[in-house]
């Protein structure tokens, strides 16, 4: 079944209160769309604990990132932030791919709970264990500082790291408008993009397009995203 068809069917069943149909669909190919619709259906009928249990069972160990995030958002809506943090904490380490979209809500939750230093330590530990570029790590740390209303700390963090790429400087200028960054710009944008995640390369390519350099953006993406395909073909 196409993903958009599954999503539409799940929403239709939920809209008409077809709980049994949703449960059957979730168990027989509906996957996350039916599961999320079922959890939202249960929450809307004030059966929050049942919705939580449904998502916890489906999340598995290690937890699937989409289910884990849906569960965490449900927990946050009902004031259960500590549980949401524990649901999300292990996910970036086990999901593969580009984990920033899970790491960011986790770090925001930690910051909202008065634990910004723990969020920063989590970011540093993640990049130490799984790789990624220095610029990506600094950008994630800056996001925590900005979320906490600490622009001076974000700037100090970047300055302490030494010269950074143009991408990092431009990203910080967007994150902290109106602040004098005074950050030294060094390495070429592309050099760091090649050593980072796919999401980082895509973000840099978008920035190049906005800067009026679409040819450079295409070349960057071809080098970053097509390279692994060539490598796999040569060694399989």
mmCIF file with all atom_site columns, C-alpha atoms in Angstrom:
data_model
loop_
_atom_site.group_PDB
_atom_site.id
_atom_site.type_symbol
_atom_site.label_atom_id
_atom_site.label_alt_id
_atom_site.label_comp_id
_atom_site.label_asym_id
_atom_site.label_entity_id
_atom_site.label_seq_id
_atom_site.pdbx_PDB_ins_code
_atom_site.Cartn_x
_atom_site.Cartn_y
_atom_site.Cartn_z
_atom_site.occupancy
_atom_site.B_iso_or_equiv
_atom_site.pdbx_formal_charge
_atom_site.auth_seq_id
_atom_site.auth_comp_id
_atom_site.auth_asym_id
_atom_site.auth_atom_id
_atom_site.pdbx_PDB_model_num
ATOM 1   C CA . UNK A 1 1   ? 0.000   0.000  0.000  1.00 0.00 ? 1   UNK A CA 1
ATOM 2   C CA . UNK A 1 2   ? 1.259   3.479  -0.822 1.00 0.00 ? 2   UNK A CA 1
ATOM 3   C CA . UNK A 1 3   ? 2.133   5.531  2.242  1.00 0.00 ? 3   UNK A CA 1
ATOM 4   C CA . UNK A 1 4   ? -0.330  8.329  1.440  1.00 0.00 ? 4   UNK A CA 1
ATOM 5   C CA . UNK A 1 5   ? -3.135  5.775  0.949  1.00 0.00 ? 5   UNK A CA 1
ATOM 6   C CA . UNK A 1 6   ? -2.327  4.187  4.315  1.00 0.00 ? 6   UNK A CA 1
ATOM 7   C CA . UNK A 1 7   ? -2.357  7.588  5.967  1.00 0.00 ? 7   UNK A CA 1
ATOM 8   C CA . UNK A 1 8   ? -5.706  8.535  4.418  1.00 0.00 ? 8   UNK A CA 1
ATOM 9   C CA . UNK A 1 9   ? -7.302  5.225  5.395  1.00 0.00 ? 9   UNK A CA 1
ATOM 10  C CA . UNK A 1 10  ? -6.037  5.525  8.981  1.00 0.00 ? 10  UNK A CA 1
ATOM 11  C CA . UNK A 1 11  ? -7.418  9.045  9.281  1.00 0.00 ? 11  UNK A CA 1
ATOM 12  C CA . UNK A 1 12  ? -10.755 7.964  7.817  1.00 0.00 ? 12  UNK A CA 1
ATOM 13  C CA . UNK A 1 13  ? -11.087 5.117  10.318 1.00 0.00 ? 13  UNK A CA 1
ATOM 14  C CA . UNK A 1 14  ? -10.172 7.410  13.214 1.00 0.00 ? 14  UNK A CA 1
ATOM 15  C CA . UNK A 1 15  ? -12.567 10.136 12.071 1.00 0.00 ? 15  UNK A CA 1
ATOM 16  C CA . UNK A 1 16  ? -15.462 7.683  12.212 1.00 0.00 ? 16  UNK A CA 1
ATOM 17  C CA . UNK A 1 17  ? -14.427 6.108  15.504 1.00 0.00 ? 17  UNK A CA 1
ATOM 18  C CA . UNK A 1 18  ? -13.599 2.737  13.933 1.00 0.00 ? 18  UNK A CA 1
ATOM 19  C CA . UNK A 1 19  ? -11.260 1.624  16.724 1.00 0.00 ? 19  UNK A CA 1
ATOM 20  C CA . UNK A 1 20  ? -11.429 -2.079 15.876 1.00 0.00 ? 20  UNK A CA 1
ATOM 21  C CA . UNK A 1 21  ? -10.605 -1.288 12.266 1.00 0.00 ? 21  UNK A CA 1
ATOM 22  C CA . UNK A 1 22  ? -7.652  0.840  13.323 1.00 0.00 ? 22  UNK A CA 1
ATOM 23  C CA . UNK A 1 23  ? -6.295  -1.934 15.543 1.00 0.00 ? 23  UNK A CA 1
ATOM 24  C CA . UNK A 1 24  ? -6.633  -4.449 12.746 1.00 0.00 ? 24  UNK A CA 1
ATOM 25  C CA . UNK A 1 25  ? -5.011  -2.085 10.253 1.00 0.00 ? 25  UNK A CA 1
ATOM 26  C CA . UNK A 1 26  ? -2.098  -1.380 12.609 1.00 0.00 ? 26  UNK A CA 1
ATOM 27  C CA . UNK A 1 27  ? -1.518  -5.113 12.975 1.00 0.00 ? 27  UNK A CA 1
ATOM 28  C CA . UNK A 1 28  ? -1.803  -5.889 9.261  1.00 0.00 ? 28  UNK A CA 1
ATOM 29  C CA . UNK A 1 29  ? 0.257   -3.527 7.159  1.00 0.00 ? 29  UNK A CA 1
ATOM 30  C CA . UNK A 1 30  ? -0.990  -0.111 8.252  1.00 0.00 ? 30  UNK A CA 1
ATOM 31  C CA . UNK A 1 31  ? 2.198   0.365  10.228 1.00 0.00 ? 31  UNK A CA 1
ATOM 32  C CA . UNK A 1 32  ? 2.858   3.737  11.811 1.00 0.00 ? 32  UNK A CA 1
ATOM 33  C CA . UNK A 1 33  ? -0.025  5.617  10.188 1.00 0.00 ? 33  UNK A CA 1
ATOM 34  C CA . UNK A 1 34  ? -2.666  3.397  11.756 1.00 0.00 ? 34  UNK A CA 1
ATOM 35  C CA . UNK A 1 35  ? -0.752  3.232  15.009 1.00 0.00 ? 35  UNK A CA 1
ATOM 36  C CA . UNK A 1 36  ? -0.539  7.016  15.315 1.00 0.00 ? 36  UNK A CA 1
ATOM 37  C CA . UNK A 1 37  ? -4.187  7.452  14.392 1.00 0.00 ? 37  UNK A CA 1
ATOM 38  C CA . UNK A 1 38  ? -5.142  4.840  17.003 1.00 0.00 ? 38  UNK A CA 1
ATOM 39  C CA . UNK A 1 39  ? -3.060  6.548  19.698 1.00 0.00 ? 39  UNK A CA 1
ATOM 40  C CA . UNK A 1 40  ? -4.568  9.946  18.839 1.00 0.00 ? 40  UNK A CA 1
ATOM 41  C CA . UNK A 1 41  ? -8.037  8.382  18.867 1.00 0.00 ? 41  UNK A CA 1
ATOM 42  C CA . UNK A 1 42  ? -7.442  6.968  22.356 1.00 0.00 ? 42  UNK A CA 1
ATOM 43  C CA . UNK A 1 43  ? -6.004  10.249 23.615 1.00 0.00 ? 43  UNK A CA 1
ATOM 44  C CA . UNK A 1 44  ? -9.016  12.143 22.284 1.00 0.00 ? 44  UNK A CA 1
ATOM 45  C CA . UNK A 1 45  ? -11.235 9.880  24.381 1.00 0.00 ? 45  UNK A CA 1
ATOM 46  C CA . UNK A 1 46  ? -9.160  10.537 27.524 1.00 0.00 ? 46  UNK A CA 1
ATOM 47  C CA . UNK A 1 47  ? -7.616  7.057  27.441 1.00 0.00 ? 47  UNK A CA 1
ATOM 48  C CA . UNK A 1 48  ? -4.119  8.452  27.675 1.00 0.00 ? 48  UNK A CA 1
ATOM 49  C CA . UNK A 1 49  ? -2.514  5.558  29.544 1.00 0.00 ? 49  UNK A CA 1
ATOM 50  C CA . UNK A 1 50  ? -3.869  3.160  26.958 1.00 0.00 ? 50  UNK A CA 1
ATOM 51  C CA . UNK A 1 51  ? -2.480  5.322  24.160 1.00 0.00 ? 51  UNK A CA 1
ATOM 52  C CA . UNK A 1 52  ? 0.913   5.399  25.865 1.00 0.00 ? 52  UNK A CA 1
ATOM 53  C CA . UNK A 1 53  ? 0.947   1.614  26.291 1.00 0.00 ? 53  UNK A CA 1
ATOM 54  C CA . UNK A 1 54  ? -0.022  1.122  22.652 1.00 0.00 ? 54  UNK A CA 1
ATOM 55  C CA . UNK A 1 55  ? 2.885   3.234  21.444 1.00 0.00 ? 55  UNK A CA 1
ATOM 56  C CA . UNK A 1 56  ? 5.354   1.750  23.920 1.00 0.00 ? 56  UNK A CA 1
ATOM 57  C CA . UNK A 1 57  ? 4.577   -1.772 22.718 1.00 0.00 ? 57  UNK A CA 1
ATOM 58  C CA . UNK A 1 58  ? 5.024   -0.730 19.107 1.00 0.00 ? 58  UNK A CA 1
ATOM 59  C CA . UNK A 1 59  ? 8.222   1.242  19.696 1.00 0.00 ? 59  UNK A CA 1
ATOM 60  C CA . UNK A 1 60  ? 10.221  -1.881 20.456 1.00 0.00 ? 60  UNK A CA 1
ATOM 61  C CA . UNK A 1 61  ? 13.824  -2.064 21.652 1.00 0.00 ? 61  UNK A CA 1
ATOM 62  C CA . UNK A 1 62  ? 15.631  -0.243 20.222 1.00 0.00 ? 62  UNK A CA 1
ATOM 63  C CA . UNK A 1 63  ? 12.751  2.109  19.629 1.00 0.00 ? 63  UNK A CA 1
ATOM 64  C CA . UNK A 1 64  ? 11.787  3.156  16.113 1.00 0.00 ? 64  UNK A CA 1
ATOM 65  C CA . UNK A 1 65  ? 12.381  6.909  15.809 1.00 0.00 ? 65  UNK A CA 1
ATOM 66  C CA . UNK A 1 66  ? 8.970   7.914  14.439 1.00 0.00 ? 66  UNK A CA 1
ATOM 67  C CA . UNK A 1 67  ? 7.049   5.947  17.072 1.00 0.00 ? 67  UNK A CA 1
ATOM 68  C CA . UNK A 1 68  ? 9.368   7.195  19.819 1.00 0.00 ? 68  UNK A CA 1
ATOM 69  C CA . UNK A 1 69  ? 8.836   10.819 18.804 1.00 0.00 ? 69  UNK A CA 1
ATOM 70  C CA . UNK A 1 70  ? 5.049   10.410 18.622 1.00 0.00 ? 70  UNK A CA 1
ATOM 71  C CA . UNK A 1 71  ? 5.095   8.819  22.073 1.00 0.00 ? 71  UNK A CA 1
ATOM 72  C CA . UNK A 1 72  ? 7.307   11.577 23.482 1.00 0.00 ? 72  UNK A CA 1
ATOM 73  C CA . UNK A 1 73  ? 5.009   14.280 22.099 1.00 0.00 ? 73  UNK A CA 1
ATOM 74  C CA . UNK A 1 74  ? 2.017   12.517 23.675 1.00 0.00 ? 74  UNK A CA 1
ATOM 75  C CA . UNK A 1 75  ? 3.777   12.344 27.032 1.00 0.00 ? 75  UNK A CA 1
ATOM 76  C CA . UNK A 1 76  ? 4.758   16.025 26.867 1.00 0.00 ? 76  UNK A CA 1
ATOM 77  C CA . UNK A 1 77  ? 1.155   17.056 26.156 1.00 0.00 ? 77  UNK A CA 1
ATOM 78  C CA . UNK A 1 78  ? 0.184   15.429 29.429 1.00 0.00 ? 78  UNK A CA 1
ATOM 79  C CA . UNK A 1 79  ? 2.971   16.851 31.560 1.00 0.00 ? 79  UNK A CA 1
ATOM 80  C CA . UNK A 1 80  ? 5.106   13.708 31.574 1.00 0.00 ? 80  UNK A CA 1
ATOM 81  C CA . UNK A 1 81  ? 8.313   15.331 30.360 1.00 0.00 ? 81  UNK A CA 1
ATOM 82  C CA . UNK A 1 82  ? 10.713  13.128 32.295 1.00 0.00 ? 82  UNK A CA 1
ATOM 83  C CA . UNK A 1 83  ? 9.221   10.043 30.645 1.00 0.00 ? 83  UNK A CA 1
ATOM 84  C CA . UNK A 1 84  ? 9.435   11.692 27.237 1.00 0.00 ? 84  UNK A CA 1
ATOM 85  C CA . UNK A 1 85  ? 13.137  12.389 27.761 1.00 0.00 ? 85  UNK A CA 1
ATOM 86  C CA . UNK A 1 86  ? 13.826  8.774  28.650 1.00 0.00 ? 86  UNK A CA 1
ATOM 87  C CA . UNK A 1 87  ? 11.908  7.592  25.579 1.00 0.00 ? 87  UNK A CA 1
ATOM 88  C CA . UNK A 1 88  ? 13.988  9.779  23.243 1.00 0.00 ? 88  UNK A CA 1
ATOM 89  C CA . UNK A 1 89  ? 17.392  9.514  24.938 1.00 0.00 ? 89  UNK A CA 1
ATOM 90  C CA . UNK A 1 90  ? 18.595  6.231  23.357 1.00 0.00 ? 90  UNK A CA 1
ATOM 91  C CA . UNK A 1 91  ? 17.032  6.744  19.916 1.00 0.00 ? 91  UNK A CA 1
ATOM 92  C CA . UNK A 1 92  ? 19.700  8.871  18.154 1.00 0.00 ? 92  UNK A CA 1
ATOM 93  C CA . UNK A 1 93  ? 22.316  6.272  19.063 1.00 0.00 ? 93  UNK A CA 1
ATOM 94  C CA . UNK A 1 94  ? 20.418  3.364  17.515 1.00 0.00 ? 94  UNK A CA 1
ATOM 95  C CA . UNK A 1 95  ? 18.446  4.754  14.576 1.00 0.00 ? 95  UNK A CA 1
ATOM 96  C CA . UNK A 1 96  ? 21.181  5.198  11.968 1.00 0.00 ? 96  UNK A CA 1
ATOM 97  C CA . UNK A 1 97  ? 20.902  7.783  9.219  1.00 0.00 ? 97  UNK A CA 1
ATOM 98  C CA . UNK A 1 98  ? 20.719  11.428 10.251 1.00 0.00 ? 98  UNK A CA 1
ATOM 99  C CA . UNK A 1 99  ? 19.539  11.632 13.867 1.00 0.00 ? 99  UNK A CA 1
ATOM 100 C CA . UNK A 1 100 ? 19.394  15.397 14.334 1.00 0.00 ? 100 UNK A CA 1
ATOM 101 C CA . UNK A 1 101 ? 15.613  15.517 13.965 1.00 0.00 ? 101 UNK A CA 1
ATOM 102 C CA . UNK A 1 102 ? 15.337  13.370 17.098 1.00 0.00 ? 102 UNK A CA 1
ATOM 103 C CA . UNK A 1 103 ? 18.254  14.898 18.973 1.00 0.00 ? 103 UNK A CA 1
ATOM 104 C CA . UNK A 1 104 ? 16.854  18.419 18.764 1.00 0.00 ? 104 UNK A CA 1
ATOM 105 C CA . UNK A 1 105 ? 13.498  17.780 20.483 1.00 0.00 ? 105 UNK A CA 1
ATOM 106 C CA . UNK A 1 106 ? 15.341  15.723 23.103 1.00 0.00 ? 106 UNK A CA 1
ATOM 107 C CA . UNK A 1 107 ? 17.762  18.570 23.818 1.00 0.00 ? 107 UNK A CA 1
ATOM 108 C CA . UNK A 1 108 ? 14.935  21.122 23.913 1.00 0.00 ? 108 UNK A CA 1
ATOM 109 C CA . UNK A 1 109 ? 13.124  18.962 26.459 1.00 0.00 ? 109 UNK A CA 1
ATOM 110 C CA . UNK A 1 110 ? 16.243  18.737 28.596 1.00 0.00 ? 110 UNK A CA 1
ATOM 111 C CA . UNK A 1 111 ? 16.692  22.513 28.377 1.00 0.00 ? 111 UNK A CA 1
ATOM 112 C CA . UNK A 1 112 ? 13.045  23.128 29.286 1.00 0.00 ? 112 UNK A CA 1
ATOM 113 C CA . UNK A 1 113 ? 13.540  20.941 32.344 1.00 0.00 ? 113 UNK A CA 1
ATOM 114 C CA . UNK A 1 114 ? 16.415  23.153 33.484 1.00 0.00 ? 114 UNK A CA 1
ATOM 115 C CA . UNK A 1 115 ? 19.080  20.736 32.245 1.00 0.00 ? 115 UNK A CA 1
ATOM 116 C CA . UNK A 1 116 ? 20.799  22.594 29.379 1.00 0.00 ? 116 UNK A CA 1
ATOM 117 C CA . UNK A 1 117 ? 24.268  21.412 30.394 1.00 0.00 ? 117 UNK A CA 1
ATOM 118 C CA . UNK A 1 118 ? 23.042  17.840 30.138 1.00 0.00 ? 118 UNK A CA 1
ATOM 119 C CA . UNK A 1 119 ? 21.770  18.597 26.628 1.00 0.00 ? 119 UNK A CA 1
ATOM 120 C CA . UNK A 1 120 ? 25.169  20.007 25.637 1.00 0.00 ? 120 UNK A CA 1
ATOM 121 C CA . UNK A 1 121 ? 26.942  16.977 27.096 1.00 0.00 ? 121 UNK A CA 1
ATOM 122 C CA . UNK A 1 122 ? 24.597  14.689 25.172 1.00 0.00 ? 122 UNK A CA 1
ATOM 123 C CA . UNK A 1 123 ? 25.488  16.430 21.907 1.00 0.00 ? 123 UNK A CA 1
ATOM 124 C CA . UNK A 1 124 ? 29.222  16.209 22.587 1.00 0.00 ? 124 UNK A CA 1
ATOM 125 C CA . UNK A 1 125 ? 28.955  12.526 23.512 1.00 0.00 ? 125 UNK A CA 1
ATOM 126 C CA . UNK A 1 126 ? 26.908  11.733 20.417 1.00 0.00 ? 126 UNK A CA 1
ATOM 127 C CA . UNK A 1 127 ? 29.382  13.307 17.998 1.00 0.00 ? 127 UNK A CA 1
ATOM 128 C CA . UNK A 1 128 ? 32.342  11.745 19.828 1.00 0.00 ? 128 UNK A CA 1
ATOM 129 C CA . UNK A 1 129 ? 30.769  8.285  19.441 1.00 0.00 ? 129 UNK A CA 1
ATOM 130 C CA . UNK A 1 130 ? 29.217  8.526  15.987 1.00 0.00 ? 130 UNK A CA 1
ATOM 131 C CA . UNK A 1 131 ? 31.253  11.070 14.073 1.00 0.00 ? 131 UNK A CA 1
ATOM 132 C CA . UNK A 1 132 ? 30.083  14.102 12.133 1.00 0.00 ? 132 UNK A CA 1
ATOM 133 C CA . UNK A 1 133 ? 31.784  17.430 11.590 1.00 0.00 ? 133 UNK A CA 1
ATOM 134 C CA . UNK A 1 134 ? 32.894  19.935 14.199 1.00 0.00 ? 134 UNK A CA 1
ATOM 135 C CA . UNK A 1 135 ? 30.588  22.495 12.608 1.00 0.00 ? 135 UNK A CA 1
ATOM 136 C CA . UNK A 1 136 ? 27.545  20.269 12.983 1.00 0.00 ? 136 UNK A CA 1
ATOM 137 C CA . UNK A 1 137 ? 28.339  19.665 16.648 1.00 0.00 ? 137 UNK A CA 1
ATOM 138 C CA . UNK A 1 138 ? 28.804  23.388 17.282 1.00 0.00 ? 138 UNK A CA 1
ATOM 139 C CA . UNK A 1 139 ? 25.558  24.174 15.441 1.00 0.00 ? 139 UNK A CA 1
ATOM 140 C CA . UNK A 1 140 ? 23.585  21.744 17.612 1.00 0.00 ? 140 UNK A CA 1
ATOM 141 C CA . UNK A 1 141 ? 25.142  23.235 20.752 1.00 0.00 ? 141 UNK A CA 1
ATOM 142 C CA . UNK A 1 142 ? 24.295  26.735 19.545 1.00 0.00 ? 142 UNK A CA 1
ATOM 143 C CA . UNK A 1 143 ? 20.686  25.642 19.081 1.00 0.00 ? 143 UNK A CA 1
ATOM 144 C CA . UNK A 1 144 ? 20.497  24.685 22.768 1.00 0.00 ? 144 UNK A CA 1
ATOM 145 C CA . UNK A 1 145 ? 21.994  28.013 23.841 1.00 0.00 ? 145 UNK A CA 1
ATOM 146 C CA . UNK A 1 146 ? 19.589  29.925 21.601 1.00 0.00 ? 146 UNK A CA 1
ATOM 147 C CA . UNK A 1 147 ? 16.600  27.952 22.909 1.00 0.00 ? 147 UNK A CA 1
ATOM 148 C CA . UNK A 1 148 ? 17.629  28.915 26.449 1.00 0.00 ? 148 UNK A CA 1
ATOM 149 C CA . UNK A 1 149 ? 18.051  32.589 25.532 1.00 0.00 ? 149 UNK A CA 1
ATOM 150 C CA . UNK A 1 150 ? 21.834  32.462 25.932 1.00 0.00 ? 150 UNK A CA 1
ATOM 151 C CA . UNK A 1 151 ? 23.255  34.049 22.747 1.00 0.00 ? 151 UNK A CA 1
ATOM 152 C CA . UNK A 1 152 ? 26.468  35.115 24.464 1.00 0.00 ? 152 UNK A CA 1
ATOM 153 C CA . UNK A 1 153 ? 27.202  31.516 25.443 1.00 0.00 ? 153 UNK A CA 1
ATOM 154 C CA . UNK A 1 154 ? 26.565  30.359 21.875 1.00 0.00 ? 154 UNK A CA 1
ATOM 155 C CA . UNK A 1 155 ? 29.017  32.901 20.476 1.00 0.00 ? 155 UNK A CA 1
ATOM 156 C CA . UNK A 1 156 ? 31.612  32.085 23.136 1.00 0.00 ? 156 UNK A CA 1
ATOM 157 C CA . UNK A 1 157 ? 31.247  28.396 22.333 1.00 0.00 ? 157 UNK A CA 1
ATOM 158 C CA . UNK A 1 158 ? 31.957  28.970 18.657 1.00 0.00 ? 158 UNK A CA 1
ATOM 159 C CA . UNK A 1 159 ? 34.826  31.374 19.265 1.00 0.00 ? 159 UNK A CA 1
ATOM 160 C CA . UNK A 1 160 ? 36.501  28.895 21.603 1.00 0.00 ? 160 UNK A CA 1
ATOM 161 C CA . UNK A 1 161 ? 36.461  26.287 18.837 1.00 0.00 ? 161 UNK A CA 1
ATOM 162 C CA . UNK A 1 162 ? 38.631  28.431 16.574 1.00 0.00 ? 162 UNK A CA 1
ATOM 163 C CA . UNK A 1 163 ? 38.048  29.187 12.873 1.00 0.00 ? 163 UNK A CA 1
ATOM 164 C CA . UNK A 1 164 ? 34.918  27.601 11.417 1.00 0.00 ? 164 UNK A CA 1
ATOM 165 C CA . UNK A 1 165 ? 33.441  27.245 7.944  1.00 0.00 ? 165 UNK A CA 1
ATOM 166 C CA . UNK A 1 166 ? 31.334  29.850 6.212  1.00 0.00 ? 166 UNK A CA 1
ATOM 167 C CA . UNK A 1 167 ? 28.338  27.550 6.655  1.00 0.00 ? 167 UNK A CA 1
ATOM 168 C CA . UNK A 1 168 ? 28.628  27.696 10.451 1.00 0.00 ? 168 UNK A CA 1
ATOM 169 C CA . UNK A 1 169 ? 29.053  31.467 10.447 1.00 0.00 ? 169 UNK A CA 1
ATOM 170 C CA . UNK A 1 170 ? 26.039  32.002 8.169  1.00 0.00 ? 170 UNK A CA 1
ATOM 171 C CA . UNK A 1 171 ? 23.896  29.540 10.132 1.00 0.00 ? 171 UNK A CA 1
ATOM 172 C CA . UNK A 1 172 ? 24.730  31.317 13.381 1.00 0.00 ? 172 UNK A CA 1
ATOM 173 C CA . UNK A 1 173 ? 23.906  34.683 11.869 1.00 0.00 ? 173 UNK A CA 1
ATOM 174 C CA . UNK A 1 174 ? 20.429  33.336 11.092 1.00 0.00 ? 174 UNK A CA 1
ATOM 175 C CA . UNK A 1 175 ? 20.107  31.716 14.531 1.00 0.00 ? 175 UNK A CA 1
ATOM 176 C CA . UNK A 1 176 ? 21.292  34.808 16.428 1.00 0.00 ? 176 UNK A CA 1
ATOM 177 C CA . UNK A 1 177 ? 20.226  37.855 14.392 1.00 0.00 ? 177 UNK A CA 1
ATOM 178 C CA . UNK A 1 178 ? 21.467  41.200 15.641 1.00 0.00 ? 178 UNK A CA 1
ATOM 179 C CA . UNK A 1 179 ? 24.413  39.805 17.600 1.00 0.00 ? 179 UNK A CA 1
ATOM 180 C CA . UNK A 1 180 ? 28.031  40.671 16.849 1.00 0.00 ? 180 UNK A CA 1
ATOM 181 C CA . UNK A 1 181 ? 29.528  37.242 16.306 1.00 0.00 ? 181 UNK A CA 1
ATOM 182 C CA . UNK A 1 182 ? 33.107  38.220 15.502 1.00 0.00 ? 182 UNK A CA 1
ATOM 183 C CA . UNK A 1 183 ? 33.848  34.646 14.419 1.00 0.00 ? 183 UNK A CA 1
ATOM 184 C CA . UNK A 1 184 ? 36.795  33.835 12.186 1.00 0.00 ? 184 UNK A CA 1
ATOM 185 C CA . UNK A 1 185 ? 35.870  32.041 8.980  1.00 0.00 ? 185 UNK A CA 1
ATOM 186 C CA . UNK A 1 186 ? 38.313  29.496 7.591  1.00 0.00 ? 186 UNK A CA 1
ATOM 187 C CA . UNK A 1 187 ? 37.773  26.172 5.770  1.00 0.00 ? 187 UNK A CA 1
ATOM 188 C CA . UNK A 1 188 ? 35.812  25.888 2.566  1.00 0.00 ? 188 UNK A CA 1
ATOM 189 C CA . UNK A 1 189 ? 32.135  25.014 2.888  1.00 0.00 ? 189 UNK A CA 1
ATOM 190 C CA . UNK A 1 190 ? 32.428  21.895 0.767  1.00 0.00 ? 190 UNK A CA 1
ATOM 191 C CA . UNK A 1 191 ? 35.317  20.377 2.729  1.00 0.00 ? 191 UNK A CA 1
ATOM 192 C CA . UNK A 1 192 ? 33.256  20.080 5.874  1.00 0.00 ? 192 UNK A CA 1
ATOM 193 C CA . UNK A 1 193 ? 30.104  18.998 4.048  1.00 0.00 ? 193 UNK A CA 1
ATOM 194 C CA . UNK A 1 194 ? 31.889  15.939 2.681  1.00 0.00 ? 194 UNK A CA 1
ATOM 195 C CA . UNK A 1 195 ? 32.741  14.722 6.171  1.00 0.00 ? 195 UNK A CA 1
ATOM 196 C CA . UNK A 1 196 ? 29.309  15.253 7.709  1.00 0.00 ? 196 UNK A CA 1
ATOM 197 C CA . UNK A 1 197 ? 25.856  13.784 7.506  1.00 0.00 ? 197 UNK A CA 1
ATOM 198 C CA . UNK A 1 198 ? 23.589  13.720 4.451  1.00 0.00 ? 198 UNK A CA 1
ATOM 199 C CA . UNK A 1 199 ? 21.237  16.148 6.169  1.00 0.00 ? 199 UNK A CA 1
ATOM 200 C CA . UNK A 1 200 ? 24.119  18.546 6.719  1.00 0.00 ? 200 UNK A CA 1
ATOM 201 C CA . UNK A 1 201 ? 25.139  18.354 3.067  1.00 0.00 ? 201 UNK A CA 1
ATOM 202 C CA . UNK A 1 202 ? 21.558  19.026 1.945  1.00 0.00 ? 202 UNK A CA 1
ATOM 203 C CA . UNK A 1 203 ? 21.279  22.024 4.272  1.00 0.00 ? 203 UNK A CA 1
ATOM 204 C CA . UNK A 1 204 ? 24.526  23.423 2.881  1.00 0.00 ? 204 UNK A CA 1
ATOM 205 C CA . UNK A 1 205 ? 23.345  22.884 -0.680 1.00 0.00 ? 205 UNK A CA 1
ATOM 206 C CA . UNK A 1 206 ? 20.147  24.820 0.053  1.00 0.00 ? 206 UNK A CA 1
ATOM 207 C CA . UNK A 1 207 ? 22.245  27.650 1.446  1.00 0.00 ? 207 UNK A CA 1
ATOM 208 C CA . UNK A 1 208 ? 24.361  27.714 -1.713 1.00 0.00 ? 208 UNK A CA 1
ATOM 209 C CA . UNK A 1 209 ? 21.222  27.938 -3.874 1.00 0.00 ? 209 UNK A CA 1
ATOM 210 C CA . UNK A 1 210 ? 19.951  30.880 -1.820 1.00 0.00 ? 210 UNK A CA 1
ATOM 211 C CA . UNK A 1 211 ? 23.357  32.480 -2.301 1.00 0.00 ? 211 UNK A CA 1
ATOM 212 C CA . UNK A 1 212 ? 22.991  32.193 -6.079 1.00 0.00 ? 212 UNK A CA 1
ATOM 213 C CA . UNK A 1 213 ? 25.384  29.270 -6.565 1.00 0.00 ? 213 UNK A CA 1
ATOM 214 C CA . UNK A 1 214 ? 23.169  26.384 -7.779 1.00 0.00 ? 214 UNK A CA 1
ATOM 215 C CA . UNK A 1 215 ? 25.943  24.717 -9.807 1.00 0.00 ? 215 UNK A CA 1
ATOM 216 C CA . UNK A 1 216 ? 28.106  24.473 -6.715 1.00 0.00 ? 216 UNK A CA 1
ATOM 217 C CA . UNK A 1 217 ? 25.179  23.055 -4.741 1.00 0.00 ? 217 UNK A CA 1
ATOM 218 C CA . UNK A 1 218 ? 24.605  20.318 -7.343 1.00 0.00 ? 218 UNK A CA 1
ATOM 219 C CA . UNK A 1 219 ? 28.309  19.427 -7.361 1.00 0.00 ? 219 UNK A CA 1
ATOM 220 C CA . UNK A 1 220 ? 28.355  19.232 -3.569 1.00 0.00 ? 220 UNK A CA 1
ATOM 221 C CA . UNK A 1 221 ? 25.371  16.891 -3.441 1.00 0.00 ? 221 UNK A CA 1
ATOM 222 C CA . UNK A 1 222 ? 26.702  14.669 -6.190 1.00 0.00 ? 222 UNK A CA 1
ATOM 223 C CA . UNK A 1 223 ? 29.988  14.298 -4.354 1.00 0.00 ? 223 UNK A CA 1
ATOM 224 C CA . UNK A 1 224 ? 28.357  13.754 -0.955 1.00 0.00 ? 224 UNK A CA 1
ATOM 225 C CA . UNK A 1 225 ? 25.382  11.573 -1.909 1.00 0.00 ? 225 UNK A CA 1
ATOM 226 C CA . UNK A 1 226 ? 26.501  9.735  -5.059 1.00 0.00 ? 226 UNK A CA 1
ATOM 227 C CA . UNK A 1 227 ? 29.943  8.851  -3.750 1.00 0.00 ? 227 UNK A CA 1
ATOM 228 C CA . UNK A 1 228 ? 28.732  6.133  -1.334 1.00 0.00 ? 228 UNK A CA 1
ATOM 229 C CA . UNK A 1 229 ? 26.672  4.527  -4.140 1.00 0.00 ? 229 UNK A CA 1
ATOM 230 C CA . UNK A 1 230 ? 29.761  4.258  -6.349 1.00 0.00 ? 230 UNK A CA 1
ATOM 231 C CA . UNK A 1 231 ? 31.755  2.835  -3.450 1.00 0.00 ? 231 UNK A CA 1
ATOM 232 C CA . UNK A 1 232 ? 29.113  0.189  -2.777 1.00 0.00 ? 232 UNK A CA 1
ATOM 233 C CA . UNK A 1 233 ? 28.964  -0.820 -6.450 1.00 0.00 ? 233 UNK A CA 1
ATOM 234 C CA . UNK A 1 234 ? 32.728  -1.272 -6.528 1.00 0.00 ? 234 UNK A CA 1
ATOM 235 C CA . UNK A 1 235 ? 32.822  -3.499 -3.449 1.00 0.00 ? 235 UNK A CA 1
ATOM 236 C CA . UNK A 1 236 ? 29.700  -5.649 -3.846 1.00 0.00 ? 236 UNK A CA 1
#
